[in-house]
Short mmCIF file of C-alpha atoms in Angstrom, two decimals:
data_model
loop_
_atom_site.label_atom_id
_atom_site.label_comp_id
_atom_site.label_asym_id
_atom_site.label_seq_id
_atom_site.Cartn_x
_atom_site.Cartn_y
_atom_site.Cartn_z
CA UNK A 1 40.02 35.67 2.78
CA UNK A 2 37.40 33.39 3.94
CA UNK A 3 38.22 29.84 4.62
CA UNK A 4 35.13 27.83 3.96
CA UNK A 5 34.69 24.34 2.98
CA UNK A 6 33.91 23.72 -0.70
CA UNK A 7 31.72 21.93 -2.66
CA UNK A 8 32.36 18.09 -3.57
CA UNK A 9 35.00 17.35 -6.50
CA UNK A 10 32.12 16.83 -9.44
CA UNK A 11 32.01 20.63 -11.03
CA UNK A 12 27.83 20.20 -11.17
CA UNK A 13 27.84 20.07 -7.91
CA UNK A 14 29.15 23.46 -7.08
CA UNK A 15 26.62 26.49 -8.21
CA UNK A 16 27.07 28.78 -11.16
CA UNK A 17 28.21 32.05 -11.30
CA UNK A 18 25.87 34.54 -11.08
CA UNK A 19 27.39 36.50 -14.12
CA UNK A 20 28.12 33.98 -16.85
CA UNK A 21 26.45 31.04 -15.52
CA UNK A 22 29.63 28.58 -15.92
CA UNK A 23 30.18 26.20 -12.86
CA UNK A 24 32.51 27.62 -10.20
CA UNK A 25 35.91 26.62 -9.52
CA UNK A 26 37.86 28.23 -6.79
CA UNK A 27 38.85 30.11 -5.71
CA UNK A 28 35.63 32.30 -6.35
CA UNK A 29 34.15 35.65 -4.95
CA UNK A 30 30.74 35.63 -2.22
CA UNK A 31 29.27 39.01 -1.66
CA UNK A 32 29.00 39.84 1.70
CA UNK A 33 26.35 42.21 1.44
CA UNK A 34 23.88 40.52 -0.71
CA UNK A 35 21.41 38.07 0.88
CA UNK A 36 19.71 35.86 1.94
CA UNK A 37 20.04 33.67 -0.82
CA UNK A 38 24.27 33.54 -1.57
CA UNK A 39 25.37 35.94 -4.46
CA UNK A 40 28.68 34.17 -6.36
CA UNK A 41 30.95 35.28 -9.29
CA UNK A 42 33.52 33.58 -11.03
CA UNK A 43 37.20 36.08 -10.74
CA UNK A 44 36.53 36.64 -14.63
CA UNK A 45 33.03 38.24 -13.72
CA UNK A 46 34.83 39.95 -10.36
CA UNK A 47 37.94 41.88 -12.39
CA UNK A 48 35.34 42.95 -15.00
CA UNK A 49 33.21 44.85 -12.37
CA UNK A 50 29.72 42.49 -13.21
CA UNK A 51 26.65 43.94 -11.71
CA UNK A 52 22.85 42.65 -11.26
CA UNK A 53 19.76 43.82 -9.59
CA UNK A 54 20.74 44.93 -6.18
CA UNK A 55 24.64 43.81 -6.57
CA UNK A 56 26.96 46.62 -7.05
CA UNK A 57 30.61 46.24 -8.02
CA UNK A 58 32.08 48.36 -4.52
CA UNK A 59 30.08 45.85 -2.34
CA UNK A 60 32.01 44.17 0.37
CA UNK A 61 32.87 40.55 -0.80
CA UNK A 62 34.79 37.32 0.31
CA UNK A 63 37.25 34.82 -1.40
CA UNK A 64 35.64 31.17 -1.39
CA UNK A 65 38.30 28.67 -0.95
CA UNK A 66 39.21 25.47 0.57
CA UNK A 67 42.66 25.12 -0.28
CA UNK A 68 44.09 25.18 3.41
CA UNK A 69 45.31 22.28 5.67
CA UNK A 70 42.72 21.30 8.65
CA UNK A 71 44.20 18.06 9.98
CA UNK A 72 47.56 17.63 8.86
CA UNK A 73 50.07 19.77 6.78
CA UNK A 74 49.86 18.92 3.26
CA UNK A 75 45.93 17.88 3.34
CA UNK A 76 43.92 20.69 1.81
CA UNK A 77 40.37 21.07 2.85
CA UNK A 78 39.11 20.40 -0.64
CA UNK A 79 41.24 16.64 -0.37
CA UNK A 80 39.83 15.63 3.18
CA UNK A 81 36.06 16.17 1.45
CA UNK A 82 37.22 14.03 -1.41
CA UNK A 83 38.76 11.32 0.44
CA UNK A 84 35.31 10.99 2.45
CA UNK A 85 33.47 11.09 -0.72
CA UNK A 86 35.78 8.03 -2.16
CA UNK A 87 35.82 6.00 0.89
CA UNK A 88 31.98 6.51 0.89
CA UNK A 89 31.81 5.80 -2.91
CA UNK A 90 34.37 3.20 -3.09
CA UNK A 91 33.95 1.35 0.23
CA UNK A 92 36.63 1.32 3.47
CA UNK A 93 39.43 -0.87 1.98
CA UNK A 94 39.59 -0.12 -1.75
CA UNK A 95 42.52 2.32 -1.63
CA UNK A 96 43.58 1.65 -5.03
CA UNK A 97 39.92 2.75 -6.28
CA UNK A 98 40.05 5.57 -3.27
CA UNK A 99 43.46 6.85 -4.47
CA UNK A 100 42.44 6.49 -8.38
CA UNK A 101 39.36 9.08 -7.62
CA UNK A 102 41.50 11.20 -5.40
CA UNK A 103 43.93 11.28 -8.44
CA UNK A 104 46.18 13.51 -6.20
CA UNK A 105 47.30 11.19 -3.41
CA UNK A 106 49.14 7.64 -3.17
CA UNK A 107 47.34 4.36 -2.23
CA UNK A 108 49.65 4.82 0.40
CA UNK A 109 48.80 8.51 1.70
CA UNK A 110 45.00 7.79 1.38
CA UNK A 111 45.41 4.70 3.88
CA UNK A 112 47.47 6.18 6.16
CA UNK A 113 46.06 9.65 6.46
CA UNK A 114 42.39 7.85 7.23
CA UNK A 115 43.04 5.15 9.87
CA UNK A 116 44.98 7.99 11.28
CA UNK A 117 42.65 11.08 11.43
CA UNK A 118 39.43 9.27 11.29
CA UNK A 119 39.34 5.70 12.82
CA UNK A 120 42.22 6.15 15.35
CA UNK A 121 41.63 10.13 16.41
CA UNK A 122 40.90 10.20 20.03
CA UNK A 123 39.15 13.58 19.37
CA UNK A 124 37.09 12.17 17.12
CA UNK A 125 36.00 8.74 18.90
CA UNK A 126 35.34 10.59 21.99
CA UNK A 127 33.53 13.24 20.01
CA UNK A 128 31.06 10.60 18.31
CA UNK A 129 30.76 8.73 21.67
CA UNK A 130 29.32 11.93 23.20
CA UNK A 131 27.07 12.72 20.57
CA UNK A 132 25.72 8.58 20.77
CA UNK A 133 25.32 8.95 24.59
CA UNK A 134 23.25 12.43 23.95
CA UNK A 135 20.96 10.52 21.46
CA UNK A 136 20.52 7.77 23.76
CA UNK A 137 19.10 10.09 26.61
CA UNK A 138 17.00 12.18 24.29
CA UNK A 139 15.08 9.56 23.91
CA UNK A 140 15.69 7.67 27.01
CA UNK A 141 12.36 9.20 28.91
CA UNK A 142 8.65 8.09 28.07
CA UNK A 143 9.83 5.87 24.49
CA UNK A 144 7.73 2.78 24.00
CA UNK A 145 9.48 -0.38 24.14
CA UNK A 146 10.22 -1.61 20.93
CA UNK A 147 13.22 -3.42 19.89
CA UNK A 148 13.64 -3.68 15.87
CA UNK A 149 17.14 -5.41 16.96
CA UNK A 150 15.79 -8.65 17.77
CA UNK A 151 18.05 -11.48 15.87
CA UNK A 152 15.52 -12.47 13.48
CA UNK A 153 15.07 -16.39 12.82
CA UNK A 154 17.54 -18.12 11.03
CA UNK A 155 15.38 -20.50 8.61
CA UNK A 156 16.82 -23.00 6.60
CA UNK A 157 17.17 -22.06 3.14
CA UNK A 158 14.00 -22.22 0.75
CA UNK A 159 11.87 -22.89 3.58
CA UNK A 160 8.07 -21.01 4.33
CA UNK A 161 9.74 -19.20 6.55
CA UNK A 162 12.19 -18.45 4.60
CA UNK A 163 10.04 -16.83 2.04
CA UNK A 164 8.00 -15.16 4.52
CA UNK A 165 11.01 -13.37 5.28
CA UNK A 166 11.81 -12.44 1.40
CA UNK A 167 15.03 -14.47 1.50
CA UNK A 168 16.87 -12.52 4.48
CA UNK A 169 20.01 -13.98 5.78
CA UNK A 170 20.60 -13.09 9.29
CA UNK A 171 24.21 -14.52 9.20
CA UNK A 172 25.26 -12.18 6.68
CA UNK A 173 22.52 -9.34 6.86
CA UNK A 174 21.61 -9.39 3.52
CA UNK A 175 18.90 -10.39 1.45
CA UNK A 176 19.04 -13.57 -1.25
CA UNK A 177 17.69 -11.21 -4.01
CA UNK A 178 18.23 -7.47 -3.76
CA UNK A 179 16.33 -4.30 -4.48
CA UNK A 180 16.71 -3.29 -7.73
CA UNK A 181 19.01 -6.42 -8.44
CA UNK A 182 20.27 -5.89 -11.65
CA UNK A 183 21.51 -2.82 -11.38
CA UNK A 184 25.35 -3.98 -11.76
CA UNK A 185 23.78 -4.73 -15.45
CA UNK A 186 24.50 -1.71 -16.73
CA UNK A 187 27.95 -1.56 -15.49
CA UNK A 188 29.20 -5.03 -16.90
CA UNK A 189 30.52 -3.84 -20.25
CA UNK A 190 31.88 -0.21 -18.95
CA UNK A 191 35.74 0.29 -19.09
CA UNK A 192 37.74 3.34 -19.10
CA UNK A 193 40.60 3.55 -21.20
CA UNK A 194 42.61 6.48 -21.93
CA UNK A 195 41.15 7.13 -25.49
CA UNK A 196 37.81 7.61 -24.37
CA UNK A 197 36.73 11.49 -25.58
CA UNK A 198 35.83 13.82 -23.13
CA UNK A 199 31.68 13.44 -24.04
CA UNK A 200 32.44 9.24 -23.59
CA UNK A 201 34.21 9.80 -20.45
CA UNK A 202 31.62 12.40 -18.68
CA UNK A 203 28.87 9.98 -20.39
CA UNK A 204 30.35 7.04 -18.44
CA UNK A 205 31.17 8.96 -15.17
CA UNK A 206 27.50 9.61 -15.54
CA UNK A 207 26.25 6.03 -15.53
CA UNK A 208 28.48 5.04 -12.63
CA UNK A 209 26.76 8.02 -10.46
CA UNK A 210 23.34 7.13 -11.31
CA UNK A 211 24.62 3.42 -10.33
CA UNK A 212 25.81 5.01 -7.26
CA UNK A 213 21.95 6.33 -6.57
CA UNK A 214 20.83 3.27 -7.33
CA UNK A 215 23.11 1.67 -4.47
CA UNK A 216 22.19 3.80 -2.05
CA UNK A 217 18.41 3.68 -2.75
CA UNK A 218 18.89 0.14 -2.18
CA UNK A 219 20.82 0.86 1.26
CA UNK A 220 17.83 3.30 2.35
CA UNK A 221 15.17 0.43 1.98
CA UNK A 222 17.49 -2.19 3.82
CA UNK A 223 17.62 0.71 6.49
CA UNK A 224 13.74 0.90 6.51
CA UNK A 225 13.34 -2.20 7.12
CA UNK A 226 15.75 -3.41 9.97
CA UNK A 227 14.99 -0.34 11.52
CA UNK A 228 11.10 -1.00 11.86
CA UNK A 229 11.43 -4.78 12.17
CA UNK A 230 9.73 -5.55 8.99
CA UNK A 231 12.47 -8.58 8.56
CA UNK A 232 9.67 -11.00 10.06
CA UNK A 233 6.72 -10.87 9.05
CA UNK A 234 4.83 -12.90 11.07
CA UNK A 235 5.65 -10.91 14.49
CA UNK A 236 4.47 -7.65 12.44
CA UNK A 237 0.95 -9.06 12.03
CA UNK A 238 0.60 -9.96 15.11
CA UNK A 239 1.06 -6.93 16.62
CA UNK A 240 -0.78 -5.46 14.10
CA UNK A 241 -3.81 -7.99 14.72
CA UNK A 242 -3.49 -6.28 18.68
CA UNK A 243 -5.04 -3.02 17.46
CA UNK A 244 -9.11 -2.51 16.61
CA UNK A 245 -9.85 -3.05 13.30
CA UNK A 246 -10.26 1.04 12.22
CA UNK A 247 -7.02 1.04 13.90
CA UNK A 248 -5.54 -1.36 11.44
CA UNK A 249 -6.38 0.43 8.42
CA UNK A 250 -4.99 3.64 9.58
CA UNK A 251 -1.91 1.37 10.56
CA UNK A 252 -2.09 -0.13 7.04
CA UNK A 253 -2.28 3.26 5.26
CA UNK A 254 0.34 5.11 7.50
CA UNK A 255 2.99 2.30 6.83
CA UNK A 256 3.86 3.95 3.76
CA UNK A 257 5.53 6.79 5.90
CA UNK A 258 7.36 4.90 7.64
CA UNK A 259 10.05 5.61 5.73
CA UNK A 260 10.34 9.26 6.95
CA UNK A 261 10.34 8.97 10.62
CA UNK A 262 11.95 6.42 12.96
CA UNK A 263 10.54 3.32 14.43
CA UNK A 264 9.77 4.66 17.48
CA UNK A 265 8.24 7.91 16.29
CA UNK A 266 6.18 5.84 13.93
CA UNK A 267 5.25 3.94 16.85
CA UNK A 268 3.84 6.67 19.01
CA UNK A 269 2.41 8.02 16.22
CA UNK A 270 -0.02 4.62 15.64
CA UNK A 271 -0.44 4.12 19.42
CA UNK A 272 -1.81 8.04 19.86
CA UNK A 273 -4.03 7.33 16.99
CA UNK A 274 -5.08 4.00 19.08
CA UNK A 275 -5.98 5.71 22.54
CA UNK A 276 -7.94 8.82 20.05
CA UNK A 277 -10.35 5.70 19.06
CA UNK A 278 -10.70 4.34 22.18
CA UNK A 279 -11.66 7.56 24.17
CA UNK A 280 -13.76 8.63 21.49
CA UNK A 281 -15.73 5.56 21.85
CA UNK A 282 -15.70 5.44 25.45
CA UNK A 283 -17.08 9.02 25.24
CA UNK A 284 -20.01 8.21 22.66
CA UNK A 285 -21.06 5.07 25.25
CA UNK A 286 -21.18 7.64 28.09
CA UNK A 287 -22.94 9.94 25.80
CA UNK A 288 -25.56 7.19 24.91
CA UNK A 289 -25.79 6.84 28.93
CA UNK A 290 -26.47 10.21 29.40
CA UNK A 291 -28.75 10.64 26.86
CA UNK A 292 -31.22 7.75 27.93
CA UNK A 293 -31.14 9.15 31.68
CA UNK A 294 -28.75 6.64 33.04
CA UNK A 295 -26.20 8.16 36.02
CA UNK A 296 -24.86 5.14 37.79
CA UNK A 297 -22.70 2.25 36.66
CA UNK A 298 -25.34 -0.27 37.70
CA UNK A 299 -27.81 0.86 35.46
CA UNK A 300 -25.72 1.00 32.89
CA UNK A 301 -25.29 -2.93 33.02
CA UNK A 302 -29.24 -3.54 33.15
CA UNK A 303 -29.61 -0.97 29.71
CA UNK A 304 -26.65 -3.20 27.85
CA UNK A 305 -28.18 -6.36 28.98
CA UNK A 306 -31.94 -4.95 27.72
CA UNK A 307 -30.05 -3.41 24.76
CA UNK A 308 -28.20 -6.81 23.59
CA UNK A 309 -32.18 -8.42 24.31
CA UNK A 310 -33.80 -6.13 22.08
CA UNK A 311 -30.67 -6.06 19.11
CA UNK A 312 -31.27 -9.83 19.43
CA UNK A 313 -35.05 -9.22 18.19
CA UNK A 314 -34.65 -6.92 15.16
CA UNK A 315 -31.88 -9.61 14.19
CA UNK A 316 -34.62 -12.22 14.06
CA UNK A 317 -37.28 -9.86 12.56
CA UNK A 318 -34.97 -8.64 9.93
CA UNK A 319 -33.78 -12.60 9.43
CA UNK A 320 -37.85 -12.95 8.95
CA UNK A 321 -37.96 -10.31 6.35
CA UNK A 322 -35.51 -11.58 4.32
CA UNK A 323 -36.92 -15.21 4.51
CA UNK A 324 -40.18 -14.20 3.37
CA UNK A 325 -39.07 -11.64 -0.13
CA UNK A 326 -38.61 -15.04 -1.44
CA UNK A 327 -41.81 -16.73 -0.61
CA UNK A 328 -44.60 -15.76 -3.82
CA UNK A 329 -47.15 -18.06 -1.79
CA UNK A 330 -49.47 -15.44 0.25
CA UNK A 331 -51.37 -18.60 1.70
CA UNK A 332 -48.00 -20.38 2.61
CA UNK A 333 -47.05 -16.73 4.30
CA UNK A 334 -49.72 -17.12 6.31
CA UNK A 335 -49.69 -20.53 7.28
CA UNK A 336 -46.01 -19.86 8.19
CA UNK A 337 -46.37 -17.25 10.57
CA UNK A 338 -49.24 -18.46 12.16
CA UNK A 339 -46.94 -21.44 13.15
CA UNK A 340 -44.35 -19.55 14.26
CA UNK A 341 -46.65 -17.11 16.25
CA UNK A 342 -48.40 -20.46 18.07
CA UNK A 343 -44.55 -21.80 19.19
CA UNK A 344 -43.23 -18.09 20.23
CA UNK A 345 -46.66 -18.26 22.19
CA UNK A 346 -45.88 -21.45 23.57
CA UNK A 347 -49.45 -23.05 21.85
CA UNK A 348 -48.78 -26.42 19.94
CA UNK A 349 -49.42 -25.25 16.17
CA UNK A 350 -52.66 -26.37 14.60
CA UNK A 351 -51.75 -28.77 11.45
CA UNK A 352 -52.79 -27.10 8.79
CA UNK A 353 -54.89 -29.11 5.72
CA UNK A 354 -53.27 -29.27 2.43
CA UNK A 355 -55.06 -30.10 -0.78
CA UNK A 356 -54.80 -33.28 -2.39
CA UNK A 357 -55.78 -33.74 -5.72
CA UNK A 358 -57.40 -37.06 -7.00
CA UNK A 359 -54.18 -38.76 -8.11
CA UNK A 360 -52.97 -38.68 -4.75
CA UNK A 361 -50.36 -35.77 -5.19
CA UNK A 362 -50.46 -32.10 -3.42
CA UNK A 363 -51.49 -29.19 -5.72
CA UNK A 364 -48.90 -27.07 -5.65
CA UNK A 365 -50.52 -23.31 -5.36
CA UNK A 366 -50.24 -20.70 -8.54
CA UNK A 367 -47.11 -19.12 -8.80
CA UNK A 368 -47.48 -14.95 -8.07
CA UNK A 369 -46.17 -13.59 -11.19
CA UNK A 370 -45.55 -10.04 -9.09
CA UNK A 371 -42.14 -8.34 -10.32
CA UNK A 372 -40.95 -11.40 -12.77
CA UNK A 373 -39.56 -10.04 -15.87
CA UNK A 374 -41.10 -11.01 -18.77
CA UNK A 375 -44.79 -10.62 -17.32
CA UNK A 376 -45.68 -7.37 -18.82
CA UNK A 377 -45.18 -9.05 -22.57
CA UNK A 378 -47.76 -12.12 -21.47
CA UNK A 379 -51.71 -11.49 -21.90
CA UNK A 380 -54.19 -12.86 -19.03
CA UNK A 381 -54.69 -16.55 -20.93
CA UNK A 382 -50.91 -16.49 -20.80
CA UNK A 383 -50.92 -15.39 -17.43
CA UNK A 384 -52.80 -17.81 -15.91
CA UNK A 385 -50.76 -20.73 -18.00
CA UNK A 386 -47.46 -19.75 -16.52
CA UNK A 387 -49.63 -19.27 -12.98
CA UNK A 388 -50.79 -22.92 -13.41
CA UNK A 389 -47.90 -24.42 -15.27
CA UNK A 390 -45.29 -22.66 -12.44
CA UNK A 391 -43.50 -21.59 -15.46
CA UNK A 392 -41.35 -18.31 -15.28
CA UNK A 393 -42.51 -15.51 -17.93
CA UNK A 394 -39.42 -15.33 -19.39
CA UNK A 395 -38.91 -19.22 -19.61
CA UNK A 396 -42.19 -19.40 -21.26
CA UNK A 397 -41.45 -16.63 -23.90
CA UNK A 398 -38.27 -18.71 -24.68
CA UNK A 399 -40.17 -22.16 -25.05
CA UNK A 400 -43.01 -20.12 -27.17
CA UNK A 401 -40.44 -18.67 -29.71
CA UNK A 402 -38.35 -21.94 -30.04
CA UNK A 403 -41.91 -23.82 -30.90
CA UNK A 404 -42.87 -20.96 -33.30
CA UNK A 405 -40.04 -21.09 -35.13
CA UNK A 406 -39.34 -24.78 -35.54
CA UNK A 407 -43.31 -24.91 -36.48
CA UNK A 408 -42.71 -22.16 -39.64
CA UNK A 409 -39.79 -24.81 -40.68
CA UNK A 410 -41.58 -27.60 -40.92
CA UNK A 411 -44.74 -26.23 -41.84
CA UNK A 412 -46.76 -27.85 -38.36
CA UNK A 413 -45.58 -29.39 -35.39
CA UNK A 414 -45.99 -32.67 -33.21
CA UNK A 415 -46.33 -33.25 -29.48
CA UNK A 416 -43.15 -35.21 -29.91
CA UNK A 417 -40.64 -32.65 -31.84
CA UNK A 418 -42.15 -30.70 -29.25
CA UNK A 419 -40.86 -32.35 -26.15
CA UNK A 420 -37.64 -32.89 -28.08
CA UNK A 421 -37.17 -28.79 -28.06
CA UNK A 422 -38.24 -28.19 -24.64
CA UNK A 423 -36.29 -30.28 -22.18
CA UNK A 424 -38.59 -29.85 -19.41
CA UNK A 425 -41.04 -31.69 -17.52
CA UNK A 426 -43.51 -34.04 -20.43
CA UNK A 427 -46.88 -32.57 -18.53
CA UNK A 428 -46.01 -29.09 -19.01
CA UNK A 429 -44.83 -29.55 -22.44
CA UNK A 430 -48.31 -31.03 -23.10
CA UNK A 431 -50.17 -28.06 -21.83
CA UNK A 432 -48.04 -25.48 -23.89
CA UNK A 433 -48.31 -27.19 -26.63
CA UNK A 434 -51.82 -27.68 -26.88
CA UNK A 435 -52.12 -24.28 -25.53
CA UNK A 436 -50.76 -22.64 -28.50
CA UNK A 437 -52.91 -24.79 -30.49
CA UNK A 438 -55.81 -24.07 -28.87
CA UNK A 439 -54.55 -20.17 -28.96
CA UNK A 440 -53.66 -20.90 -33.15
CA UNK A 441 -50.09 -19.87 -32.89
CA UNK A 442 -49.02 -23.24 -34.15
CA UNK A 443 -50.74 -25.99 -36.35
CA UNK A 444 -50.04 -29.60 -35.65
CA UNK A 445 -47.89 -31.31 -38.37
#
């Protein structure tokens, strides 16, 4: 008979036989000539001789079982597992709750029998203290520093800081508002009484463990982030603000696996990725060196300073490109660059002339239609009004239809209802107007 451990007390957790499907109890029978994968029968398939595929009935075979004492006399295997289970389920302390889900052992025996085998075993504390010193050195050699112990700041309640840090209280190492926080909800109106039928009781026993999930999803993030120092925030972005910025988005996208690797793992992980950027950069510089004929240091610092010199230039040429798209005025173009070609030339610019007309005022030169929407729907008398007027095709169509149509109302149209449509300047109202006059798209009233 082989001794092994079993599976935890909830039936679904153990597998099915292999015959009729129905979740194992033991004992039960393991063939011990079928593999890789386990094969298992129930002792009703076993005494009735069940074969499948490449299972025979005379194959060699083993009893499952865990009903044998490994601590203490009267302790099976199968009631150490389920004491862990309830201490981990119920929390160190709750006996009564421990005892209840043990259903087989005292308040009493459950107390007892675990401060004595597991807290106060001198096998067991050396045994652990071993296993933390071998841990330790593993990782002793070549580890960046990083130290996601640091006591965090302790921030008066409903303070910035306080918020920065999502409401963690160092004192009690907890957080004002937990993950998943109202997950108790579901719980609040659950009670077991001994009526309950067999489909209510297995349909509450199933709400408490997906409660139980729920708690220990919530324990895994906690984990997370003490573990990585993600408590305050403020000392994460700056060392995130240390790396280049490429670097920082990889570091912002590889947060989210965090979760699957340790701090310090994570760490090296980021701060490969860091000195991967900056040796492929330093490679492309040397590359650029090479590749204009540079082979000394020195000359290296003469081709960056001529380099920064001549980046400088296209930056004001380009700056000069963009300054002229919006100048229509070819004369003004010129008049523009001529001055700025007399001061890069060190010449005092020329003053240029600019036409007066005889009330005193400067002409302002035809707008350039070029590329305005609108200009392909104007004829040339049209053309040259918007040209003289400085009047946007599609402003002009706009102040042409409004005129139009308030003129077919009223049967004509005065210079005054006129200027009441348009609310632009009087003089160009005055030459639209009598410019579709003149042209006979509108009568005067």
């Amino acid at each position: 008979m082989d001794r092994l451990a079993s599976f935890g007390n909830d039936p679904f957790d153990k597998p099915p036989c292999r015959g009729c499907s129905s979740y194992l109890s033991e004992p039960y029978i393991k063939c011990a000539e079928c593999g890789p994968s386990p094969f298992l029968l129930c002792l009703q398939c076993f005494t009735r001789g069940f074969e499948y595929k490449k299972h025979e009935s005379d194959h060699k075979y083993e009893i499952m079982t865990s009903d044998f004492p490994v601590l203490e006399p009267g302790w099976t295997a199968q009631e150490e597992m389920a004491l862990l289970d309830s201490v981990m389920d119920c929390g160190f302390g709750n006996w009564q709750d421990v005892a209840y889900q043990m259903r087989t052992k005292t308040k009493e025996e459950c107390e007892s029998h675990y401060m004595k085998n597991f807290i106060n075993n001198p096998l067991f504390s050396s045994t652990l203290l071993s296993l933390r010193k071998t841990k330790d050195s593993r990782f002793a050699e070549g580890a960046i520093p990083f130290k996601p112990t640091d006591d965090p700041p302790r921030p008066t309640f409903d303070s910035v800081l306080s918020r920065d840090m999502a409401g963690y209280m160092p004192a009690r190492a907890d957080f004002m508002e937990e993950f998943d926080n109202y997950a108790e909800w579901d719980l609040k109106d659950i009670d077991f009484v001994d009526d309950d039928s067999d489909i209510l009781r297995a349909l509450k026993l199933s709400v408490v463990d997906i409660y139980h999930s729920r708690l220990k999803e919530r324990q895994r993030r906690k984990k997370v982030i003490r573990d990585h120092g993600l408590i305050n925030l403020r000392k994460f972005q700056m060392l995130e603000r240390c790396y280049p910025k490429e670097v920082q988005e990889l570091y912002d996208v590889m947060r989210r696996f965090a979760r699957v690797v340790g701090p310090v793992e994570h760490d090296k992980f980021i701060e490969s990725h860091a000195l991967e950027f900056e040796l492929r950069r330093e490679i492309r510089r040397l590359q650029e060196y090479r590749k204009a004929g540079i082979k000394s240091f020195c000359s290296a610092k003469v081709y960056e300073r001529v380099k920064r010199m001549r980046e400088d230039e296209r930056r004001k040429r380009t700056m000069l490109c963009d300054v002229l798209q919006y100048i229509q005025d070819g004369r003004a173009c010129q008049q523009w660059l001529s001055k700025q070609a007399a001061i890069d030339a060190g010449i005092t610019p020329a003053v240029t002339t600019i036409t007066v007309s005889a009330t005193g005022r400067r002409s302002a030169p035809p707008l350039n239609l070029t590329g305005l929407p609108g200009t392909e729907k104007l004829n040339e008398r049209e053309k040259e009004l918007c040209q003289v007027v400085r009047l946007v095709p599609g402003a002009y169509l706009e102040y042409k239809q409004a005129l139009l149509n308030e003129c077919r109302r009223q049967g004509g149209l005065r210079l005054a209802q006129a200027r009441a449509l348009i609310k632009i300047d009087v003089n160009k109202t005055r030459k639209i107007y009598d410019f579709l006059i003149k042209e006979g798209y509108i009568t005067k009233a």
